[in-house]
Amino acid sequence: MTESRRDTALLPVYRVRPLPLCYVSQDMGNFTYRFNNGVRFDLPIYAWYIEGGSQKVLVDTGANSEHMRKYRNFEATDINTFDDALVKVGLKASDIDMVIQTHLMLDHCANTRKCTKAKVVVQQTELEFAIAPHPILAPTYIRELFMGLNLQLVSGYTEILPGIDLIPVPGHSPGCQAVSVNTSKGKVVI
């Protein structure tokens, strides 16, 4: 057994539960650097529940069709409300101890304020950018959705809980982070 496998075996084991919230009709050209302009597709929006351990942890809180219409005038269709999605895994928003924001664009944080007792973990570089975004991305950062939350800022690679690591993945946004979760089938990266 390698050293890294031995270390992984000692970590808590979690289960990652997808919480589908809605899908948004989008133009493929917006995601493929202007190739396939005019080709429509349905972009799903999720929150993710990390089940197990002593804390109730969400990765992102997503958005619903109402948010997408209100803030971006996007056509969207609900799958579940945020509250209904949580009920399906036996939770309510007030149960959540921690929300890990992969980034602060509205489709990832529109429901975070509902998690009233949660600590909200975000990369410091993401918060700095979200407060004063580049004009091209400014419509995707809605300050009222993230300002005033109980933010816990991190910088770079961070083990946030045993078996849950934050990995900087700038590109989509300057402070974007992936979340690596130890599961019974190995590491899952959100």
CSV table of C-alpha atoms in Angstrom, one decimal:
chain,number,residue,atom,x,y,z
A,1,MET,CA,0.0,0.0,0.0
A,2,THR,CA,1.4,3.4,-0.9
A,3,GLU,CA,1.7,6.2,1.6
A,4,SER,CA,-1.0,8.2,0.0
A,5,ARG,CA,-3.4,5.3,0.0
A,6,ARG,CA,-2.7,4.7,3.7
A,7,ASP,CA,-3.4,8.4,4.4
A,8,THR,CA,-6.6,8.3,2.4
A,9,ALA,CA,-7.8,5.2,4.2
A,10,LEU,CA,-7.6,7.1,7.6
A,11,LEU,CA,-9.8,10.0,6.4
A,12,PRO,CA,-13.6,10.2,7.0
A,13,VAL,CA,-15.7,8.8,4.1
A,14,TYR,CA,-18.4,11.1,2.7
A,15,ARG,CA,-21.2,10.7,0.1
A,16,VAL,CA,-21.8,13.5,-2.4
A,17,ARG,CA,-25.5,14.1,-3.1
A,18,PRO,CA,-26.4,16.2,-6.2
A,19,LEU,CA,-29.3,18.6,-5.6
A,20,PRO,CA,-30.6,19.6,-9.1
A,21,LEU,CA,-32.4,23.0,-8.9
A,22,CYS,CA,-33.1,24.2,-12.4
A,23,TYR,CA,-31.8,24.4,-16.0
A,24,VAL,CA,-31.2,27.5,-18.0
A,25,SER,CA,-31.5,27.8,-21.7
A,26,GLN,CA,-28.2,29.0,-23.1
A,27,ASP,CA,-26.3,29.6,-26.3
A,28,MET,CA,-23.5,27.1,-26.8
A,29,GLY,CA,-21.3,29.9,-28.2
A,30,ASN,CA,-21.1,31.5,-24.8
A,31,PHE,CA,-19.3,28.4,-23.5
A,32,THR,CA,-17.1,27.4,-26.5
A,33,TYR,CA,-15.4,30.7,-27.3
A,34,ARG,CA,-18.0,31.6,-30.0
A,35,PHE,CA,-18.0,28.2,-31.7
A,36,ASN,CA,-21.5,26.8,-32.2
A,37,ASN,CA,-23.2,30.3,-31.9
A,38,GLY,CA,-27.0,29.9,-32.1
A,39,VAL,CA,-27.0,26.3,-30.8
A,40,ARG,CA,-29.2,26.2,-27.7
A,41,PHE,CA,-28.7,23.8,-24.8
A,42,ASP,CA,-30.1,23.4,-21.2
A,43,LEU,CA,-27.4,24.3,-18.6
A,44,PRO,CA,-28.2,22.5,-15.3
A,45,ILE,CA,-27.7,24.3,-12.0
A,46,TYR,CA,-27.0,22.2,-8.9
A,47,ALA,CA,-26.1,22.5,-5.3
A,48,TRP,CA,-24.2,19.6,-3.7
A,49,TYR,CA,-24.6,18.1,-0.3
A,50,ILE,CA,-21.6,16.4,1.3
A,51,GLU,CA,-23.2,13.8,3.6
A,52,GLY,CA,-21.3,12.3,6.6
A,53,GLY,CA,-19.1,13.8,9.2
A,54,SER,CA,-20.0,16.1,12.0
A,55,GLN,CA,-21.0,19.1,9.9
A,56,LYS,CA,-23.7,19.5,7.3
A,57,VAL,CA,-21.8,20.9,4.2
A,58,LEU,CA,-23.1,22.2,0.9
A,59,VAL,CA,-21.0,23.0,-2.1
A,60,ASP,CA,-22.7,26.0,-3.7
A,61,THR,CA,-26.3,26.7,-3.3
A,62,GLY,CA,-27.2,27.2,-6.9
A,63,ALA,CA,-30.1,29.3,-8.2
A,64,ASN,CA,-33.7,28.8,-9.2
A,65,SER,CA,-35.5,30.1,-12.3
A,66,GLU,CA,-36.7,33.1,-10.5
A,67,HIS,CA,-33.1,34.2,-9.8
A,68,MET,CA,-32.1,33.7,-13.4
A,69,ARG,CA,-35.0,35.7,-14.7
A,70,LYS,CA,-34.7,38.5,-12.1
A,71,TYR,CA,-30.9,39.0,-12.4
A,72,ARG,CA,-30.1,38.0,-16.0
A,73,ASN,CA,-33.4,37.8,-17.8
A,74,PHE,CA,-32.6,34.2,-18.7
A,75,GLU,CA,-35.2,31.6,-19.7
A,76,ALA,CA,-35.0,28.9,-17.0
A,77,THR,CA,-37.1,26.0,-15.7
A,78,ASP,CA,-37.2,24.8,-12.1
A,79,ILE,CA,-36.5,21.2,-11.2
A,80,ASN,CA,-36.7,21.7,-7.4
A,81,THR,CA,-36.8,24.7,-5.2
A,82,PHE,CA,-33.7,25.0,-2.9
A,83,ASP,CA,-35.9,24.1,0.1
A,84,ASP,CA,-37.5,21.0,-1.6
A,85,ALA,CA,-34.0,19.8,-2.8
A,86,LEU,CA,-32.8,19.9,0.8
A,87,VAL,CA,-35.9,18.1,2.1
A,88,LYS,CA,-35.1,15.2,-0.2
A,89,VAL,CA,-31.9,14.7,1.7
A,90,GLY,CA,-33.5,15.2,5.1
A,91,LEU,CA,-32.4,18.8,5.6
A,92,LYS,CA,-33.6,22.4,5.8
A,93,ALA,CA,-31.5,25.5,5.1
A,94,SER,CA,-31.1,26.3,8.8
A,95,ASP,CA,-29.4,22.9,9.3
A,96,ILE,CA,-26.4,23.8,7.1
A,97,ASP,CA,-23.2,24.4,9.0
A,98,MET,CA,-21.0,25.3,6.1
A,99,VAL,CA,-21.4,26.4,2.4
A,100,ILE,CA,-18.3,26.1,0.3
A,101,GLN,CA,-18.7,28.5,-2.7
A,102,THR,CA,-16.8,27.3,-5.7
A,103,HIS,CA,-17.1,30.9,-6.8
A,104,LEU,CA,-19.6,33.8,-6.3
A,105,MET,CA,-21.4,34.0,-9.7
A,106,LEU,CA,-25.1,34.2,-9.1
A,107,ASP,CA,-25.9,30.7,-10.4
A,108,HIS,CA,-23.7,29.3,-7.6
A,109,CYS,CA,-24.7,31.5,-4.6
A,110,ALA,CA,-28.2,32.7,-5.1
A,111,ASN,CA,-29.6,30.6,-2.2
A,112,THR,CA,-26.7,31.0,0.2
A,113,ARG,CA,-28.4,33.6,2.3
A,114,LYS,CA,-31.1,31.1,3.2
A,115,CYS,CA,-28.4,29.1,5.2
A,116,THR,CA,-28.7,31.4,8.1
A,117,LYS,CA,-26.2,29.7,10.5
A,118,ALA,CA,-23.7,28.6,7.9
A,119,LYS,CA,-20.1,29.7,7.6
A,120,VAL,CA,-19.5,30.5,3.9
A,121,VAL,CA,-16.0,29.5,2.6
A,122,VAL,CA,-14.7,31.3,-0.4
A,123,GLN,CA,-11.2,32.1,-1.8
A,124,GLN,CA,-10.1,35.6,-0.9
A,125,THR,CA,-9.2,36.3,-4.6
A,126,GLU,CA,-12.7,35.4,-5.6
A,127,LEU,CA,-14.3,37.8,-3.1
A,128,GLU,CA,-12.0,40.6,-4.2
A,129,PHE,CA,-12.9,40.0,-7.8
A,130,ALA,CA,-16.6,39.7,-7.1
A,131,ILE,CA,-16.7,43.0,-5.3
A,132,ALA,CA,-15.1,44.8,-8.3
A,133,PRO,CA,-15.5,42.4,-11.3
A,134,HIS,CA,-14.3,43.0,-14.9
A,135,PRO,CA,-17.2,44.7,-16.8
A,136,ILE,CA,-17.7,41.7,-19.0
A,137,LEU,CA,-18.4,39.5,-16.0
A,138,ALA,CA,-20.1,42.1,-13.8
A,139,PRO,CA,-23.7,41.0,-14.6
A,140,THR,CA,-22.9,37.5,-13.2
A,141,TYR,CA,-21.8,38.9,-9.8
A,142,ILE,CA,-24.8,40.2,-7.7
A,143,ARG,CA,-23.3,41.7,-4.6
A,144,GLU,CA,-26.6,41.5,-2.6
A,145,LEU,CA,-26.3,37.7,-2.9
A,146,PHE,CA,-23.0,37.4,-1.1
A,147,MET,CA,-22.2,40.7,0.8
A,148,GLY,CA,-22.9,40.5,4.5
A,149,LEU,CA,-22.7,36.7,4.7
A,150,ASN,CA,-20.6,34.9,7.4
A,151,LEU,CA,-17.6,34.6,5.1
A,152,GLN,CA,-14.5,32.5,5.9
A,153,LEU,CA,-11.8,33.5,3.5
A,154,VAL,CA,-9.2,31.0,2.4
A,155,SER,CA,-6.1,31.5,0.2
A,156,GLY,CA,-5.0,28.7,-2.0
A,157,TYR,CA,-5.1,25.0,-1.4
A,158,THR,CA,-6.8,24.3,2.0
A,159,GLU,CA,-8.0,21.3,3.9
A,160,ILE,CA,-11.3,22.7,5.2
A,161,LEU,CA,-12.3,19.5,7.0
A,162,PRO,CA,-10.6,16.1,7.2
A,163,GLY,CA,-11.2,14.5,3.8
A,164,ILE,CA,-12.5,17.7,2.2
A,165,ASP,CA,-9.9,19.8,0.4
A,166,LEU,CA,-10.3,23.1,-1.5
A,167,ILE,CA,-8.2,23.3,-4.7
A,168,PRO,CA,-7.7,26.6,-6.6
A,169,VAL,CA,-8.8,26.3,-10.2
A,170,PRO,CA,-8.7,29.8,-11.6
A,171,GLY,CA,-9.9,30.3,-15.1
A,172,HIS,CA,-13.7,30.4,-15.0
A,173,SER,CA,-13.2,33.1,-12.4
A,174,PRO,CA,-10.0,34.4,-10.7
A,175,GLY,CA,-10.8,32.7,-7.4
A,176,CYS,CA,-12.7,29.6,-8.5
A,177,GLN,CA,-12.1,26.5,-6.4
A,178,ALA,CA,-12.8,22.8,-6.8
A,179,VAL,CA,-13.7,20.7,-3.8
A,180,SER,CA,-12.1,17.3,-3.4
A,181,VAL,CA,-14.1,14.9,-1.2
A,182,ASN,CA,-13.0,11.5,0.1
A,183,THR,CA,-15.7,8.9,-0.6
A,184,SER,CA,-15.9,5.1,-0.4
A,185,LYS,CA,-15.1,5.0,-4.2
A,186,GLY,CA,-12.2,7.4,-3.9
A,187,LYS,CA,-11.8,11.1,-4.4
A,188,VAL,CA,-14.7,13.0,-6.0
A,189,VAL,CA,-14.0,16.5,-7.3
A,190,ILE,CA,-16.8,19.0,-7.5
